[in-house]
Tab-separated table of C-alpha atoms (C1' of nucleotides) in Angstrom:
chain	number	residue	atom	x	y	z
A	103	MET	CA	98.158	89.890	102.300
A	104	ASN	CA	97.400	87.459	102.571
A	105	GLU	CA	94.595	86.537	104.845
A	106	PRO	CA	91.032	85.941	103.652
A	107	ALA	CA	89.339	89.036	102.360
A	108	PRO	CA	87.131	90.628	104.962
A	109	GLN	CA	83.740	89.057	104.696
A	110	VAL	CA	81.892	92.176	105.533
A	111	GLU	CA	81.602	95.445	103.717
A	112	PRO	CA	81.824	98.641	105.691
A	113	GLN	CA	78.664	99.099	107.686
A	114	ASP	CA	76.396	101.556	105.983
A	115	SER	CA	75.783	103.227	109.315
A	116	VAL	CA	79.128	104.885	108.743
A	117	ARG	CA	79.454	107.291	105.845
A	118	ASN	CA	81.877	105.370	103.798
A	119	ASP	CA	83.046	106.090	100.329
A	120	ILE	CA	86.579	105.345	101.438
A	121	PRO	CA	87.965	102.033	100.149
A	122	ASP	CA	88.461	99.381	102.781
A	123	ILE	CA	91.950	98.734	101.464
A	124	VAL	CA	92.890	102.291	102.349
A	125	ILE	CA	91.552	101.865	105.883
A	126	GLY	CA	93.624	98.728	106.141
A	127	ARG	CA	96.831	100.674	105.586
A	128	LEU	CA	96.147	103.361	108.148
A	129	PRO	CA	97.090	101.181	111.136
A	130	ILE	CA	100.444	100.529	109.515
A	131	TYR	CA	101.032	104.213	109.038
A	132	LEU	CA	100.038	104.772	112.630
A	133	ARG	CA	102.419	102.112	113.874
A	134	THR	CA	105.274	103.690	111.959
A	135	LEU	CA	104.445	107.161	113.211
A	136	LYS	CA	104.631	105.927	116.787
A	137	LEU	CA	108.028	104.458	116.007
A	138	LEU	CA	109.217	107.793	114.645
A	139	MET	CA	107.854	109.563	117.712
A	140	GLU	CA	109.827	107.253	119.967
A	141	ARG	CA	112.886	108.189	117.978
A	142	GLY	CA	112.111	111.812	118.735
A	143	SER	CA	111.433	112.937	115.180
A	144	GLU	CA	109.161	115.930	114.777
A	145	VAL	CA	108.349	115.812	111.074
A	146	THR	CA	108.388	113.249	108.292
A	147	SER	CA	107.498	113.056	104.626
A	148	SER	CA	105.502	110.705	102.467
A	149	GLN	CA	108.850	109.765	100.967
A	150	GLU	CA	110.363	108.749	104.296
A	151	LEU	CA	107.258	106.865	105.388
A	152	GLY	CA	107.138	105.092	102.073
A	153	ASP	CA	110.753	104.045	102.342
A	154	LEU	CA	110.181	102.684	105.840
A	155	LEU	CA	107.145	100.728	104.697
A	156	GLY	CA	108.240	99.661	101.245
A	157	ILE	CA	105.391	101.438	99.487
A	158	SER	CA	105.252	104.462	97.221
A	159	SER	CA	105.054	107.970	98.567
A	160	ALA	CA	102.192	108.722	96.200
A	161	GLN	CA	100.086	106.006	97.757
A	162	ILE	CA	100.572	107.404	101.218
A	163	ARG	CA	99.666	110.917	100.098
A	164	LYS	CA	96.598	109.671	98.272
A	165	ASP	CA	95.483	107.554	101.208
A	166	LEU	CA	95.763	110.463	103.621
A	167	SER	CA	94.056	112.838	101.212
A	168	HIS	CA	90.828	110.914	101.671
A	169	PHE	CA	90.560	112.357	105.153
A	170	GLY	CA	91.925	115.879	104.857
A	171	GLU	CA	95.078	117.835	104.273
A	172	PHE	CA	97.462	116.904	107.047
A	173	GLY	CA	100.781	117.962	105.538
A	174	LYS	CA	102.524	121.145	104.644
A	175	GLN	CA	104.087	121.552	101.239
A	176	GLY	CA	107.847	121.793	101.289
A	177	THR	CA	107.930	120.497	104.879
A	178	GLY	CA	105.992	117.281	105.162
A	179	TYR	CA	103.909	116.027	108.064
A	180	ASN	CA	104.103	116.921	111.724
A	181	ILE	CA	104.410	113.520	113.340
A	182	PRO	CA	102.493	114.007	116.603
A	183	PHE	CA	99.725	115.802	114.717
A	184	LEU	CA	99.361	113.166	112.023
A	185	ASN	CA	99.511	110.494	114.691
A	186	LYS	CA	96.607	112.135	116.499
A	187	GLN	CA	94.597	112.523	113.315
A	188	LEU	CA	95.000	108.871	112.368
A	189	GLU	CA	94.046	107.835	115.884
A	190	LYS	CA	90.869	109.859	115.546
A	191	ILE	CA	90.043	108.444	112.139
A	192	LEU	CA	90.517	104.878	113.333
A	193	LYS	CA	88.792	105.748	116.609
A	194	VAL	CA	91.718	104.506	118.672
A	195	ASP	CA	92.246	107.771	120.543
A	196	CYS	CA	90.878	105.838	123.481
A	197	VAL	CA	90.919	102.298	124.866
A	198	TRP	CA	88.512	99.651	123.588
A	199	PRO	CA	87.508	96.677	125.707
A	200	VAL	CA	88.179	93.286	124.134
A	201	VAL	CA	87.000	89.915	125.330
A	202	MET	CA	88.882	86.750	124.549
A	203	VAL	CA	87.766	83.146	124.376
A	204	GLY	CA	90.262	80.338	124.790
A	205	ALA	CA	92.756	80.104	127.647
A	206	GLY	CA	95.103	77.667	125.961
A	207	ASN	CA	98.724	78.431	125.207
A	208	LEU	CA	97.893	81.095	122.663
A	209	GLY	CA	95.094	82.687	124.657
A	210	THR	CA	97.154	83.029	127.796
A	211	ALA	CA	100.089	84.390	125.798
A	212	LEU	CA	97.882	87.075	124.263
A	213	ALA	CA	96.258	87.886	127.584
A	214	SER	CA	99.694	88.426	129.100
A	215	TYR	CA	100.876	90.667	126.297
A	216	ASN	CA	101.287	94.244	127.437
A	217	GLY	CA	101.472	95.881	124.017
A	218	PHE	CA	97.744	96.377	123.495
A	219	GLU	CA	96.965	99.153	125.913
A	220	ASN	CA	98.987	101.953	124.351
A	221	ARG	CA	97.585	101.142	120.942
A	222	GLY	CA	93.973	101.388	121.964
A	223	PHE	CA	92.896	98.024	123.368
A	224	ARG	CA	92.537	96.221	126.666
A	225	ILE	CA	91.623	92.613	127.183
A	226	VAL	CA	88.980	92.782	129.863
A	227	ALA	CA	87.901	89.172	130.104
A	228	LEU	CA	89.026	85.660	129.241
A	229	PHE	CA	86.727	82.686	128.861
A	230	ASP	CA	87.296	78.951	128.540
A	231	SER	CA	85.159	75.864	128.542
A	232	ALA	CA	87.543	73.671	130.566
A	233	PRO	CA	86.413	73.557	134.217
A	234	GLU	CA	89.975	73.163	135.486
A	235	LYS	CA	90.956	76.492	133.943
A	236	ILE	CA	88.122	78.493	135.458
A	237	GLY	CA	89.326	80.807	138.182
A	238	GLN	CA	92.912	80.831	136.924
A	239	GLN	CA	94.501	84.254	137.280
A	240	LEU	CA	96.367	86.051	134.469
A	241	GLY	CA	97.486	89.454	135.582
A	242	ALA	CA	94.338	91.410	136.313
A	243	ILE	CA	91.900	89.004	134.696
A	244	THR	CA	90.396	85.702	135.724
A	245	VAL	CA	89.364	82.850	133.459
A	246	GLN	CA	85.583	82.556	133.402
A	247	PRO	CA	83.243	79.916	131.998
A	248	LEU	CA	81.604	80.419	128.596
A	249	GLU	CA	78.232	80.943	130.243
A	250	GLU	CA	79.465	84.282	131.506
A	251	ILE	CA	80.044	85.600	127.981
A	252	PRO	CA	76.609	87.176	127.484
A	253	VAL	CA	76.685	88.834	130.880
A	254	VAL	CA	80.159	90.263	130.548
A	255	VAL	CA	79.789	91.399	126.949
A	256	ARG	CA	76.606	93.260	127.753
A	257	ARG	CA	77.952	94.801	130.919
A	258	THR	CA	81.110	96.100	129.251
A	259	HIS	CA	79.380	97.063	125.975
A	260	CYS	CA	82.237	95.240	124.349
A	261	GLN	CA	82.089	94.977	120.562
A	262	VAL	CA	85.391	93.257	119.820
A	263	ALA	CA	86.375	89.663	120.572
A	264	VAL	CA	89.376	87.425	120.053
A	265	LEU	CA	88.790	83.789	119.260
A	266	ALA	CA	91.661	81.560	120.389
A	267	VAL	CA	89.904	78.216	120.605
A	268	PRO	CA	90.383	75.003	118.606
A	269	ALA	CA	88.921	75.033	115.100
A	270	ALA	CA	86.247	72.550	116.073
A	271	ALA	CA	84.797	74.926	118.662
A	272	ALA	CA	85.234	78.200	116.797
A	273	GLN	CA	81.946	78.305	114.904
A	274	ALA	CA	79.823	77.625	117.971
A	275	VAL	CA	81.688	80.117	120.131
A	276	SER	CA	81.450	82.793	117.456
A	277	ALA	CA	77.696	82.345	117.390
A	278	LEU	CA	77.563	82.818	121.145
A	279	LEU	CA	79.701	85.937	120.944
A	280	ILE	CA	77.592	87.487	118.214
A	281	GLU	CA	74.422	86.667	120.049
A	282	SER	CA	75.847	88.493	123.043
A	283	GLY	CA	76.511	91.660	121.095
A	284	ILE	CA	79.973	91.230	119.596
A	285	ASN	CA	80.264	92.501	116.030
A	286	SER	CA	83.990	92.277	115.338
A	287	ILE	CA	85.952	89.062	115.735
A	288	LEU	CA	89.622	88.377	115.370
A	289	CYS	CA	89.814	84.655	114.723
A	290	TYR	CA	92.971	82.645	115.408
A	291	ALA	CA	91.277	79.342	114.658
A	292	PRO	CA	92.224	77.927	111.249
A	293	ILE	CA	88.706	77.968	109.864
A	294	THR	CA	86.472	80.378	108.004
A	295	LEU	CA	83.533	81.390	110.153
A	296	SER	CA	80.007	81.744	108.930
A	297	VAL	CA	78.575	84.931	110.385
A	298	PRO	CA	75.794	87.447	109.706
A	299	GLU	CA	76.469	90.258	107.253
A	300	ASN	CA	76.840	92.941	109.895
A	301	VAL	CA	79.638	91.113	111.707
A	302	ARG	CA	83.223	91.615	110.663
A	303	VAL	CA	85.720	88.775	111.012
A	304	GLU	CA	89.444	88.955	110.425
A	305	TYR	CA	91.758	85.986	110.536
A	306	ILE	CA	95.224	85.192	111.798
A	307	ASP	CA	96.620	81.839	110.752
A	308	PRO	CA	100.394	81.530	110.544
A	309	VAL	CA	100.165	78.476	108.300
A	310	ILE	CA	98.422	80.544	105.648
A	311	HIS	CA	101.493	82.759	105.569
A	312	PHE	CA	103.893	79.813	105.571
A	313	GLN	CA	102.112	78.196	102.649
A	314	HIS	CA	102.090	81.450	100.749
A	315	MET	CA	105.838	81.662	101.236
A	316	THR	CA	106.705	78.134	100.208
A	317	TYR	CA	105.205	78.685	96.781
A	318	TYR	CA	108.169	80.901	96.010
A	319	LEU	CA	110.799	78.623	97.536
A	320	ARG	CA	112.879	76.039	95.813
A	321	LYS	CA	111.946	72.745	97.340
A	322	GLY	CA	114.026	71.672	100.274
A	323	CYS	CA	111.817	70.159	102.884
A	324	ILE	CA	112.430	67.430	105.429
A	325	GLU	CA	110.294	64.545	104.342
A	326	ASP	CA	107.318	63.711	102.182
A	327	ALA	CA	103.999	63.822	103.916
B	108	MET	CA	94.340	92.501	103.718
B	109	ASN	CA	95.043	93.608	106.018
B	110	GLU	CA	98.652	93.217	106.780
B	111	PRO	CA	101.376	95.157	104.984
B	112	ALA	CA	101.675	94.220	101.363
B	113	PRO	CA	104.384	91.671	100.778
B	114	GLN	CA	107.574	93.574	100.308
B	115	VAL	CA	108.982	91.189	97.813
B	116	GLU	CA	107.832	90.240	94.379
B	117	PRO	CA	107.931	86.613	93.416
B	118	GLN	CA	111.503	85.557	92.902
B	119	ASP	CA	112.323	85.464	89.250
B	120	SER	CA	113.993	82.125	89.784
B	121	VAL	CA	110.475	80.724	89.696
B	122	ARG	CA	108.545	81.027	86.463
B	123	ASN	CA	105.851	83.300	87.642
B	124	ASP	CA	103.215	85.005	85.610
B	125	ILE	CA	100.676	84.077	88.267
B	126	PRO	CA	99.524	87.011	90.395
B	127	ASP	CA	100.681	86.907	93.995
B	128	ILE	CA	97.157	87.643	95.146
B	129	VAL	CA	96.026	84.390	93.566
B	130	ILE	CA	98.758	82.462	95.366
B	131	GLY	CA	97.618	84.068	98.570
B	132	ARG	CA	94.169	82.541	98.232
B	133	LEU	CA	95.341	79.004	97.568
B	134	PRO	CA	96.171	78.250	101.220
B	135	ILE	CA	92.626	79.208	102.137
B	136	TYR	CA	91.225	76.887	99.545
B	137	LEU	CA	93.500	74.184	100.823
B	138	ARG	CA	92.401	74.711	104.402
B	139	THR	CA	88.773	74.431	103.392
B	140	LEU	CA	89.386	71.313	101.334
B	141	LYS	CA	90.940	69.617	104.351
B	142	LEU	CA	87.882	70.552	106.345
B	143	LEU	CA	85.618	68.986	103.737
B	144	MET	CA	87.798	65.867	103.697
B	145	GLU	CA	87.408	65.520	107.443
B	146	ARG	CA	83.693	65.698	106.943
B	147	GLY	CA	84.000	62.806	104.519
B	148	SER	CA	82.913	64.631	101.374
B	149	GLU	CA	84.202	63.288	98.085
B	150	VAL	CA	83.393	66.111	95.687
B	151	THR	CA	82.669	69.794	95.876
B	152	SER	CA	81.968	72.669	93.519
B	153	SER	CA	83.268	76.173	93.082
B	154	GLN	CA	79.855	77.255	94.270
B	155	GLU	CA	80.088	75.335	97.543
B	156	LEU	CA	83.653	76.462	98.192
B	157	GLY	CA	82.709	80.032	97.467
B	158	ASP	CA	79.801	79.886	99.871
B	159	LEU	CA	82.026	78.488	102.608
B	160	LEU	CA	84.618	81.201	102.037
B	161	GLY	CA	82.384	84.131	101.245
B	162	ILE	CA	83.857	84.684	97.798
B	163	SER	CA	82.470	84.214	94.302
B	164	SER	CA	82.570	80.874	92.544
B	165	ALA	CA	83.978	82.541	89.445
B	166	GLN	CA	86.998	83.725	91.332
B	167	ILE	CA	87.764	80.252	92.594
B	168	ARG	CA	87.456	78.770	89.120
B	169	LYS	CA	89.648	81.431	87.588
B	170	ASP	CA	92.262	81.090	90.326
B	171	LEU	CA	92.473	77.330	89.823
B	172	SER	CA	92.533	77.687	86.038
B	173	HIS	CA	95.956	79.287	86.288
B	174	PHE	CA	97.389	75.911	87.203
B	175	GLY	CA	95.398	73.424	85.156
B	176	GLU	CA	91.983	71.892	84.774
B	177	PHE	CA	91.192	70.167	88.023
B	178	GLY	CA	87.430	69.870	87.798
B	179	LYS	CA	84.887	67.981	85.785
B	180	GLN	CA	82.004	69.805	84.167
B	181	GLY	CA	78.655	68.934	85.600
B	182	THR	CA	80.274	67.305	88.638
B	183	GLY	CA	82.744	69.657	90.242
B	184	TYR	CA	86.051	68.880	91.946
B	185	ASN	CA	87.241	65.661	93.509
B	186	ILE	CA	88.281	66.832	96.966
B	187	PRO	CA	91.264	64.574	97.706
B	188	PHE	CA	92.591	65.147	94.195
B	189	LEU	CA	92.283	68.926	94.313
B	190	ASN	CA	93.769	68.891	97.793
B	191	LYS	CA	96.790	67.009	96.487
B	192	GLN	CA	97.188	69.344	93.525
B	193	LEU	CA	97.123	72.450	95.688
B	194	GLU	CA	99.633	70.895	98.053
B	195	LYS	CA	101.944	70.308	95.113
B	196	ILE	CA	101.498	73.826	93.774
B	197	LEU	CA	102.251	75.370	97.165
B	198	LYS	CA	104.995	72.782	97.728
B	199	VAL	CA	103.477	71.678	101.014
B	200	ASP	CA	103.174	68.015	100.054
B	201	CYS	CA	105.982	67.549	102.541
B	202	VAL	CA	107.188	69.025	105.827
B	203	TRP	CA	109.295	72.185	105.923
B	204	PRO	CA	111.621	72.962	108.812
B	205	VAL	CA	111.005	76.272	110.540
B	206	VAL	CA	113.187	77.979	113.099
B	207	MET	CA	111.749	80.354	115.651
B	208	VAL	CA	113.350	83.170	117.609
B	209	GLY	CA	111.828	84.361	120.849
B	210	ALA	CA	110.853	82.080	123.717
B	211	GLY	CA	108.504	84.505	125.415
B	212	ASN	CA	104.831	83.834	125.967
B	213	LEU	CA	104.018	83.915	122.277
B	214	GLY	CA	107.041	81.944	121.147
B	215	THR	CA	106.459	79.133	123.603
B	216	ALA	CA	102.762	79.048	122.724
B	217	LEU	CA	103.579	78.668	119.036
B	218	ALA	CA	106.273	76.087	119.712
B	219	SER	CA	103.751	74.029	121.653
B	220	TYR	CA	101.098	74.203	118.951
B	221	ASN	CA	100.563	70.884	117.270
B	222	GLY	CA	98.665	72.103	114.238
B	223	PHE	CA	101.655	72.816	112.030
B	224	GLU	CA	102.848	69.343	111.158
B	225	ASN	CA	99.870	68.126	109.160
B	226	ARG	CA	99.841	71.319	107.145
B	227	GLY	CA	103.433	71.104	106.060
B	228	PHE	CA	105.600	72.667	108.759
B	229	ARG	CA	107.645	71.675	111.782
B	230	ILE	CA	109.341	73.970	114.230
B	231	VAL	CA	112.785	72.461	114.565
B	232	ALA	CA	114.511	74.993	116.774
B	233	LEU	CA	113.795	77.802	119.191
B	234	PHE	CA	116.231	80.561	120.097
B	235	ASP	CA	116.289	83.246	122.748
B	236	SER	CA	118.769	85.781	124.026
B	237	ALA	CA	117.883	85.446	127.728
B	238	PRO	CA	120.421	83.182	129.463
B	239	GLU	CA	117.867	81.909	131.953
B	240	LYS	CA	115.742	80.493	129.142
B	241	ILE	CA	118.530	78.593	127.433
B	242	GLY	CA	118.164	74.863	127.903
B	243	GLN	CA	114.459	75.062	128.666
B	244	GLN	CA	112.543	72.165	127.129
B	245	LEU	CA	109.392	72.537	125.027
B	246	GLY	CA	108.222	69.214	123.759
B	247	ALA	CA	110.962	67.924	121.497
B	248	ILE	CA	112.899	71.156	121.219
B	249	THR	CA	115.286	72.999	123.493
B	250	VAL	CA	115.784	76.739	123.744
B	251	GLN	CA	119.179	77.683	122.332
B	252	PRO	CA	121.154	80.919	122.398
B	253	LEU	CA	121.098	83.245	119.392
B	254	GLU	CA	124.690	82.347	118.553
B	255	GLU	CA	123.491	78.937	117.469
B	256	ILE	CA	121.270	80.380	114.745
B	257	PRO	CA	123.820	80.279	111.921
B	258	VAL	CA	124.861	76.732	112.758
B	259	VAL	CA	121.358	75.343	113.016
B	260	VAL	CA	119.979	77.143	109.983
B	261	ARG	CA	122.796	75.867	107.821
B	262	ARG	CA	122.632	72.336	109.130
B	263	THR	CA	118.882	72.030	108.588
B	264	HIS	CA	118.888	73.982	105.295
B	265	CYS	CA	116.011	75.863	106.829
B	266	GLN	CA	114.602	78.726	104.750
B	267	VAL	CA	111.686	79.804	106.901
B	268	ALA	CA	111.786	81.594	110.253
B	269	VAL	CA	109.305	82.950	112.769
B	270	LEU	CA	110.174	86.121	114.611
B	271	ALA	CA	108.510	86.341	118.027
B	272	VAL	CA	110.775	88.827	119.745
B	273	PRO	CA	110.107	92.364	121.036
B	274	ALA	CA	109.937	95.051	118.372
B	275	ALA	CA	113.186	96.590	119.553
B	276	ALA	CA	115.109	93.402	118.788
B	277	ALA	CA	113.344	92.372	115.591
B	278	GLN	CA	115.452	94.230	113.052
B	279	ALA	CA	118.743	92.944	114.415
B	280	VAL	CA	117.529	89.370	114.703
B	281	SER	CA	116.127	89.424	111.183
B	282	ALA	CA	119.534	90.475	109.879
B	283	LEU	CA	121.130	87.553	111.666
B	284	LEU	CA	118.563	85.138	110.287
B	285	ILE	CA	119.007	86.369	106.736
B	286	GLU	CA	122.756	86.239	107.037
B	287	SER	CA	122.403	82.623	108.093
B	288	GLY	CA	120.397	81.660	105.034
B	289	ILE	CA	116.774	82.371	105.911
B	290	ASN	CA	114.788	83.935	103.078
B	291	SER	CA	111.225	83.876	104.405
B	292	ILE	CA	110.245	85.470	107.691
B	293	LEU	CA	106.957	85.511	109.513
B	294	CYS	CA	107.205	88.504	111.806
B	295	TYR	CA	105.053	88.816	114.923
B	296	ALA	CA	106.859	91.948	116.077
B	297	PRO	CA	104.851	95.133	115.504
B	298	ILE	CA	107.379	96.717	113.194
B	299	THR	CA	108.155	96.768	109.493
B	300	LEU	CA	111.474	95.113	108.808
B	301	SER	CA	114.025	96.376	106.363
B	302	VAL	CA	115.314	93.407	104.382
B	303	PRO	CA	117.038	92.666	101.075
B	304	GLU	CA	114.881	92.302	97.965
B	305	ASN	CA	115.161	88.545	97.785
B	306	VAL	CA	113.778	88.021	101.283
B	307	ARG	CA	110.066	87.743	101.841
B	308	VAL	CA	108.521	88.999	105.062
B	309	GLU	CA	104.925	88.599	106.161
B	310	TYR	CA	103.480	90.152	109.267
B	311	ILE	CA	101.080	89.180	112.012
B	312	ASP	CA	100.010	91.958	114.350
B	313	PRO	CA	96.640	91.624	116.029
B	314	VAL	CA	96.459	95.339	116.769
B	315	ILE	CA	96.519	96.091	113.036
B	316	HIS	CA	93.343	94.037	112.730
B	317	PHE	CA	91.762	95.635	115.797
B	318	GLN	CA	92.414	99.113	114.494
B	319	HIS	CA	91.032	98.184	111.104
B	320	MET	CA	87.862	97.012	112.801
B	321	THR	CA	87.323	100.012	115.038
B	322	TYR	CA	87.113	102.297	112.040
B	323	TYR	CA	83.746	100.747	111.286
B	324	LEU	CA	82.462	100.754	114.860
B	325	ARG	CA	80.371	103.360	116.523
B	326	LYS	CA	82.444	104.744	119.313
B	327	GLY	CA	82.024	103.033	122.657
B	328	CYS	CA	85.367	102.677	124.316
B	329	ILE	CA	86.401	102.673	127.952
B	330	GLU	CA	88.376	105.833	128.427
B	331	ASP	CA	90.237	108.451	126.488
B	332	ALA	CA	93.909	107.819	126.011
C	47	DC	C1'	112.464	140.493	98.921
C	48	DC	C1'	113.424	136.881	95.670
C	49	DG	C1'	114.677	132.480	93.859
C	50	DC	C1'	115.241	127.649	94.716
C	51	DG	C1'	114.773	123.029	96.430
C	52	DA	C1'	111.472	120.249	98.772
C	53	DT	C1'	107.015	118.431	99.374
C	54	DT	C1'	102.072	118.088	99.126
C	55	DG	C1'	97.553	117.224	97.015
C	56	DT	C1'	95.296	115.857	92.917
C	57	DA	C1'	93.832	115.166	88.018
C	58	DC	C1'	94.835	111.865	84.738
C	59	DC	C1'	96.192	107.497	83.121
C	60	DT	C1'	97.356	102.627	83.146
C	61	DG	C1'	96.968	97.999	84.350
C	62	DC	C1'	95.089	94.440	86.680
C	63	DA	C1'	91.667	92.127	89.650
C	64	DA	C1'	87.028	90.711	89.884
C	65	DT	C1'	82.770	89.892	87.757
C	66	DC	C1'	79.842	88.511	83.966
C	67	DA	C1'	78.214	85.503	80.745
C	68	DC	C1'	78.276	81.584	77.916
C	69	DA	C1'	79.822	77.613	75.165
C	70	DA	C1'	81.379	73.073	76.096
C	71	DA	C1'	81.122	68.987	78.628
C	72	DC	C1'	79.440	65.775	82.015
C	73	DG	C1'	76.027	62.500	84.561
C	74	DC	C1'	71.726	60.878	85.100
C	75	DG	C1'	67.076	59.497	84.426
C	76	DG	C1'	63.906	57.863	81.455
D	6	DC	C1'	70.122	56.818	73.177
D	7	DC	C1'	68.485	61.451	74.156
D	8	DG	C1'	67.492	65.553	76.667
D	9	DC	C1'	68.016	68.171	80.793
D	10	DG	C1'	70.088	70.206	84.741
D	11	DT	C1'	74.658	71.097	86.502
D	12	DT	C1'	79.202	72.765	86.519
D	13	DT	C1'	83.556	74.006	84.535
D	14	DG	C1'	86.864	76.940	82.077
D	15	DT	C1'	87.403	81.191	79.747
D	16	DG	C1'	86.849	85.333	76.692
D	17	DA	C1'	84.824	89.906	77.368
D	18	DT	C1'	83.717	93.633	80.417
D	19	DT	C1'	83.771	96.495	84.385
D	20	DG	C1'	85.622	98.810	88.090
D	21	DC	C1'	89.063	100.205	90.937
D	22	DA	C1'	93.730	100.455	92.873
D	23	DG	C1'	98.148	102.254	92.098
D	24	DG	C1'	101.312	105.049	89.499
D	25	DT	C1'	102.560	109.322	86.934
D	26	DA	C1'	103.139	113.915	86.606
D	27	DC	C1'	102.595	118.491	87.784
D	28	DA	C1'	100.756	122.867	89.611
D	29	DA	C1'	100.589	124.967	94.035
D	30	DT	C1'	102.747	125.975	98.225
D	31	DC	C1'	106.140	126.230	101.781
D	32	DG	C1'	110.741	127.400	104.227
D	33	DC	C1'	115.073	129.016	103.773
D	34	DG	C1'	119.198	131.285	102.432
D	35	DG	C1'	121.173	134.997	100.371
DNA sequence: CCGCGATTGTACCTGCAATCACAAACGCGG
DNA sequence: CCGCGTTTGTGATTGCAGGTACAATCGCGG
C-alpha cells in the first residue's frame, strides 16, 4: 500500500517464480500467527486468518500453496508448524544483523526498540556523521562515525541497513552502504534513492500514508498553506 | 507493497471511480516534484519523473490523466503547477491536524520531527497512559492523558491519528480514537486492527519490510533462533 | 463403520493494472 | 512559414492478481 513499488525484481540467484506480492503478504501472516500462538491457539483456518487480516480465505490458501501443503483438510493449519514453515521460507528462523545510519530522534528510537530480536533482526551498529554523537551509548551499541561503515559491514557480513538520516544525506549514505556490501535498505528518508539493480530498497514515509488518506476525507484542515 | 492492503475501500461519499492504487502513487509524485522545485527546475517530463522513481513514463501519464490534462505536448509538465494540482487532488494544499497516541521513544521522535508541516500535516496533540509522562513538554505540545482524547479530537475536528503504542494496547486505543471521531489511523503497532468499514487504517512496521527483504537474500544470519 | 460438516488445494474465470503504440500537439530553428 | 524532434494523452493489448467453485480429504459423532 502504499509505498513506492520495490525498485528491484527478485534476484535471479534465487529460484523465483513466486510473485513478489505474495512474498509481501507472508510477513503479515507470520505476524498474525505469532499473535495466535501467544493466545495459546493450536490450530487456525484460512477463514480465521482472513477475518483477522481483512482478506479472503482463498487468497491465503493460494499464497501458501506456492510453497507446499501446510494444512489439513477439515482441520486447518497447525499454528506452530505453519509459523515455522513461514519463518523458513522468509529465512527468519534466525537473527539477521542490521546496521543503522542516523542517530537522530528516529534512529535512537529504533535502536532502542526491543521488538526486532524475536522477529529475526538485531541492530548491531549505529552510525552518525555528527562528531558530538560519536561514542554515545544506546543499550548495547555505540554510535560510530560514518567512516566505520565499511569496516563494520564487512566484519559482520551484514546485508541489511536502515537509513534514518535527513533526505539531503540519504543518497550519499546509501552509496556508501552499498559500496560496503549492503544490498537491502530500509529507507526512512522522504526521497527515492537511486541504486544499482541488485540492491533492494523499501521505504517508510508516514506522510505518504497521510496524503493517501486525505484524498478520501472531506476537507476540514486548519489553515491554507 | 508491502504493507497490508488498505482495509477500507474509498468512501462512497467521494465520487470515486479512480483506483486506490493510483491515489497511492500521487504522494510519491508530489514528493518528487517538491524535490525538483528545490533544485530550481521549472519543467519536467513523464520520462524524467519515471526515471527518478523507477517506474514507466506511461504509468505516470495515465495516472495523471485520471484527473485532467496537466501537461503540454512537446514540453512536459510545469513543476509548480503540477505540484499545486496534486496538492489539491490529495487535499494537502493546507495543513491537517493530527493527534498521536503513545509518547514512547517512537512517539516522541515523531512528535519532534519537523518535516510534517510543509507537507500538509501538524501534530496537535500527544497522549499517553503513563502518569509519569503526562505534562511532559515536546516542542509546542504537552503529553496528555488518554481521557483527553475525546475532548481534543472533537475540539480540533481532527480526523487523522497516529498510533505509536505497544501492540497490546493498540486495539483498545484505536476503538477510543474512532469513538471520538477519528476515521484515518496510521498504525505503528505490529498488529492488524479490527475497525469499522468507514475507518481507514494504514500500517508501518519495519519488520514487515525486513522479512520481505530476507526472502531474497542468501542466508547469512548471526544465530539460529 | 458410515455419513456429515468443515476445510484445504486448485483449476478456471474475471477484471483490472500495466504496458504498448500512436495520433495529436507543441516549440524551435532555419 | 515549415519541418523536425519531443512529449502528451489515450485506445488497444497483455499479463497477472484475486475471486469462484468444487472435488478431495479429514475428524467426529453416532
